[in-house]
Amino acid sequence: MKETLTDKILKAHLVSGNPTAGEEVTVRIDQTLTQDATGTMVYLQYESMEIPRVKTELSVSYVDHNTLQSGFMNMDDHLFLQSAAAKYGLWFSRPGNGICHQVHLERFGIPGKTLLGSDSHTPTGGGLGMIAIGAGGLDVACAMAGAPFRLTYPQVIGVRLTGELQPMCSAKDIILYLLKLETVKGGVGKIYEYFGDGVKTLSVPQRATVTNMGAELGATTSIFPSDERTREFLKLQKREEVWKEMKADEGAEYARVIDINLSEIVPYAACPHMPDIVKPVGELEGMPVNQVAVGSCTNSSINDLGAAAEILEGKTIAPNVSFAIAPGSRQVMLNSIEAGIFEKLIASGARILESACGPCIGMGFSPNSGGVSLRTFNRNFKGRSGTADASVYLVSPETAAASALTGVFTDPRKFQPKTHKDYSSFCKTDDSMLIPPLSPEKAAEVEIVKGPNIKECPKARPIEENLCADVVLKTGDNITTDHIMPAGSKILPLRSNIPEIAKHVFEQVDPEFYERALAAGQSIIIGGENYGQGSSREHAALAPMYLGVRAVIAKSFARIHKANLVNFGILPLTFANAADYDRIDRDDRLEMTDVIESLKSGRPISVVNQTKNLRFEVLSDLAPSSVEIMLAGGSLNYTKKMLEK
Ligand code: MIC
Ligand code: SF4
């Protein structure tokens, strides 16, 4: 049979199950990555499994999110993570070394391997021909402990690229165009596999921009073949020995094929407040801009900074614009200095930020009230920038730079710079901020350091046969994990302290949620379509669990969040008849009976709305193992038992 690249890699890693779209399978994980904001919980959970050393081929703990250290909490977390990495045999990427996805691509990714990361943009590794999947922290902890990763075998969508990008049009515009076509929920249960003649025209960092932001499609991941361009990239990274060719068989069958002619791609922008509200930049031209930022794991390679620098060379940004850049890694920063890119950017008026997530997650550089901010990032959810009423547009580095210069939304094709260089040969590697794993003997002596803000991870409860609880919140469609568990510089430092961070659950949606949920004791949330899209943060399940949320009934769920709900013992259910959504209100009392029986037999669960005296049915499409997890009281208990066996 002619196989897709996805099939080849997944089948080579298959541990159990039938590799057919929609079926549950488990796969072996070769590499893992964590970042600090999700990582503290990961290592607390790993610690409780009592496994002396990680069982993966390679695991890396990065610090890139919480690097704004106003107070002791963040640095305490960094030291905890450093000591846990030393104790359990991981690499540690020190704060300031760069964004996990950028550094992993440069220093660790290997074509054909599987990578599981506790961050939703882990699919960046797909740019190198890896199956790189974002997951909740607990799943990553389990993978480090040697457990295979459970996933629904995806549908493989082929994206055939032809033609070549035109000057000033960029990889970001390709993925924005795809988001326009497919929407933020179009990719649930799917892997986007790129193929065709156009592939070779894209460098690895360009491919990584596309696979990174494929996360916004809701996809399991995205992947490019590993070819001569991949070899070139790895050679520059002095890692050519890990290269191998990886591609789909000629004539492989995809569930569906999307054709994209790169020559027809124009500059696009995702408009407030969703990555799929995409318009050509031409339609937005002339709108005044207050702020511009180039960086994030989507667009912070040397060529991204170089493209911006070429537009700005010898000129000064508009007086109404504040312009910042955050290089993706120290390596990118050092090479950009050598290539003269930094000089051009600084001379044009750019503010230089640290190599970290920074403004992407609301860690500084928040826009002014009601401000318009153009960012080369991947998410523009309302309030994520730290300014509730700001309008954030997601654009390419070219559009960002052109608009910084003019002070208004500008199609970059108006600026054809004197030079248009490929800077990728500026590639001195820099591992000075990477600490390798210790030997098992030395690791055994390491003491794990925990500051006072690091509190134990609360435990899930097994589900019960009957559940009677109030609806504490009813939401609309596309609720993101940023709505459920906001981030930003004030809340992120509480990631290691669930009782404290729980006070902020749904804060922007309903400021009284916390008090009401606490008072209810146990409760149910009603959601619309694509509930829980966006980040992998398990805090969006953990903190509601801590507040007594026992079930979420929604029209549909995003993949990672649904898995996180199961991991922490919250039942994800969908309406058998979507119209029932309209017949429930906040504060209604719902009663479910025979829950366990129905889950096991796959029958719908019957729900009585006691307040309205109505009956309706909800469905659970949980695989048998997920039902087992719910019965065991969460994934940690379940995995411990499995590993003991
Ligand atoms: C994000 O981009 O939303 C984050 C912050 O990187 C998250 C992880 C987190 O919340 O810690 C993600 O994408 O998974
Ligand atoms: Fe960091 Fe932003 Fe990338 Fe998330 S999307 S990993 S916050 S740079």
PDB file of C-alpha atoms and ligand atoms in Angstrom, residues 35 64-65 99-101 119-121 212 295-298 356-358 360-361 377-379 384, ligand 2:
ATOM      1  CA  GLN A  35       8.354  24.658  29.073  1.00  0.00           C
ATOM      2  CA  ASP A  64      10.921  30.579  28.091  1.00  0.00           C
ATOM      3  CA  HIS A  65       7.465  31.710  29.284  1.00  0.00           C
ATOM      4  CA  ILE A  99      11.710  29.723  22.927  1.00  0.00           C
ATOM      5  CA  CYS A 100      11.394  25.957  23.329  1.00  0.00           C
ATOM      6  CA  HIS A 101      10.162  25.301  19.783  1.00  0.00           C
ATOM      7  CA  ASP A 119       2.912  23.115  24.681  1.00  0.00           C
ATOM      8  CA  SER A 120       0.426  23.299  21.854  1.00  0.00           C
ATOM      9  CA  HIS A 121       2.997  24.615  19.364  1.00  0.00           C
ATOM     10  CA  ASN A 212       3.724  25.805  14.220  1.00  0.00           C
ATOM     11  CA  GLY A 295       9.007  37.337  17.453  1.00  0.00           C
ATOM     12  CA  SER A 296       7.313  34.291  19.068  1.00  0.00           C
ATOM     13  CA  CYS A 297       7.795  30.643  18.182  1.00  0.00           C
ATOM     14  CA  THR A 298       6.039  31.256  14.849  1.00  0.00           C
ATOM     15  CA  ALA A 356      11.575  34.289  25.088  1.00  0.00           C
ATOM     16  CA  CYS A 357       7.797  34.160  24.589  1.00  0.00           C
ATOM     17  CA  GLY A 358       7.434  37.666  26.024  1.00  0.00           C
ATOM     18  CA  CYS A 360       2.976  36.612  22.957  1.00  0.00           C
ATOM     19  CA  ILE A 361       1.748  35.437  26.339  1.00  0.00           C
ATOM     20  CA  PHE A 377       2.629  35.683  16.595  1.00  0.00           C
ATOM     21  CA  ASN A 378       0.079  32.886  16.318  1.00  0.00           C
ATOM     22  CA  ARG A 379      -2.743  33.815  18.698  1.00  0.00           C
ATOM     23  CA  ARG A 384      -4.156  37.612  25.725  1.00  0.00           C
TER      24      ARG A 384
HETATM   25 FE1  SF4 B   2       5.535  30.983  23.663  1.00  0.00          FE
HETATM   26 FE2  SF4 B   2       3.757  32.297  22.246  1.00  0.00          FE
HETATM   27 FE3  SF4 B   2       4.920  30.197  21.240  1.00  0.00          FE
HETATM   28 FE4  SF4 B   2       3.143  29.883  23.208  1.00  0.00          FE
HETATM   29  S1  SF4 B   2       2.742  30.658  21.159  1.00  0.00           S
HETATM   30  S2  SF4 B   2       5.154  28.880  23.017  1.00  0.00           S
HETATM   31  S3  SF4 B   2       3.564  31.728  24.407  1.00  0.00           S
HETATM   32  S4  SF4 B   2       5.916  32.100  21.781  1.00  0.00           S
END
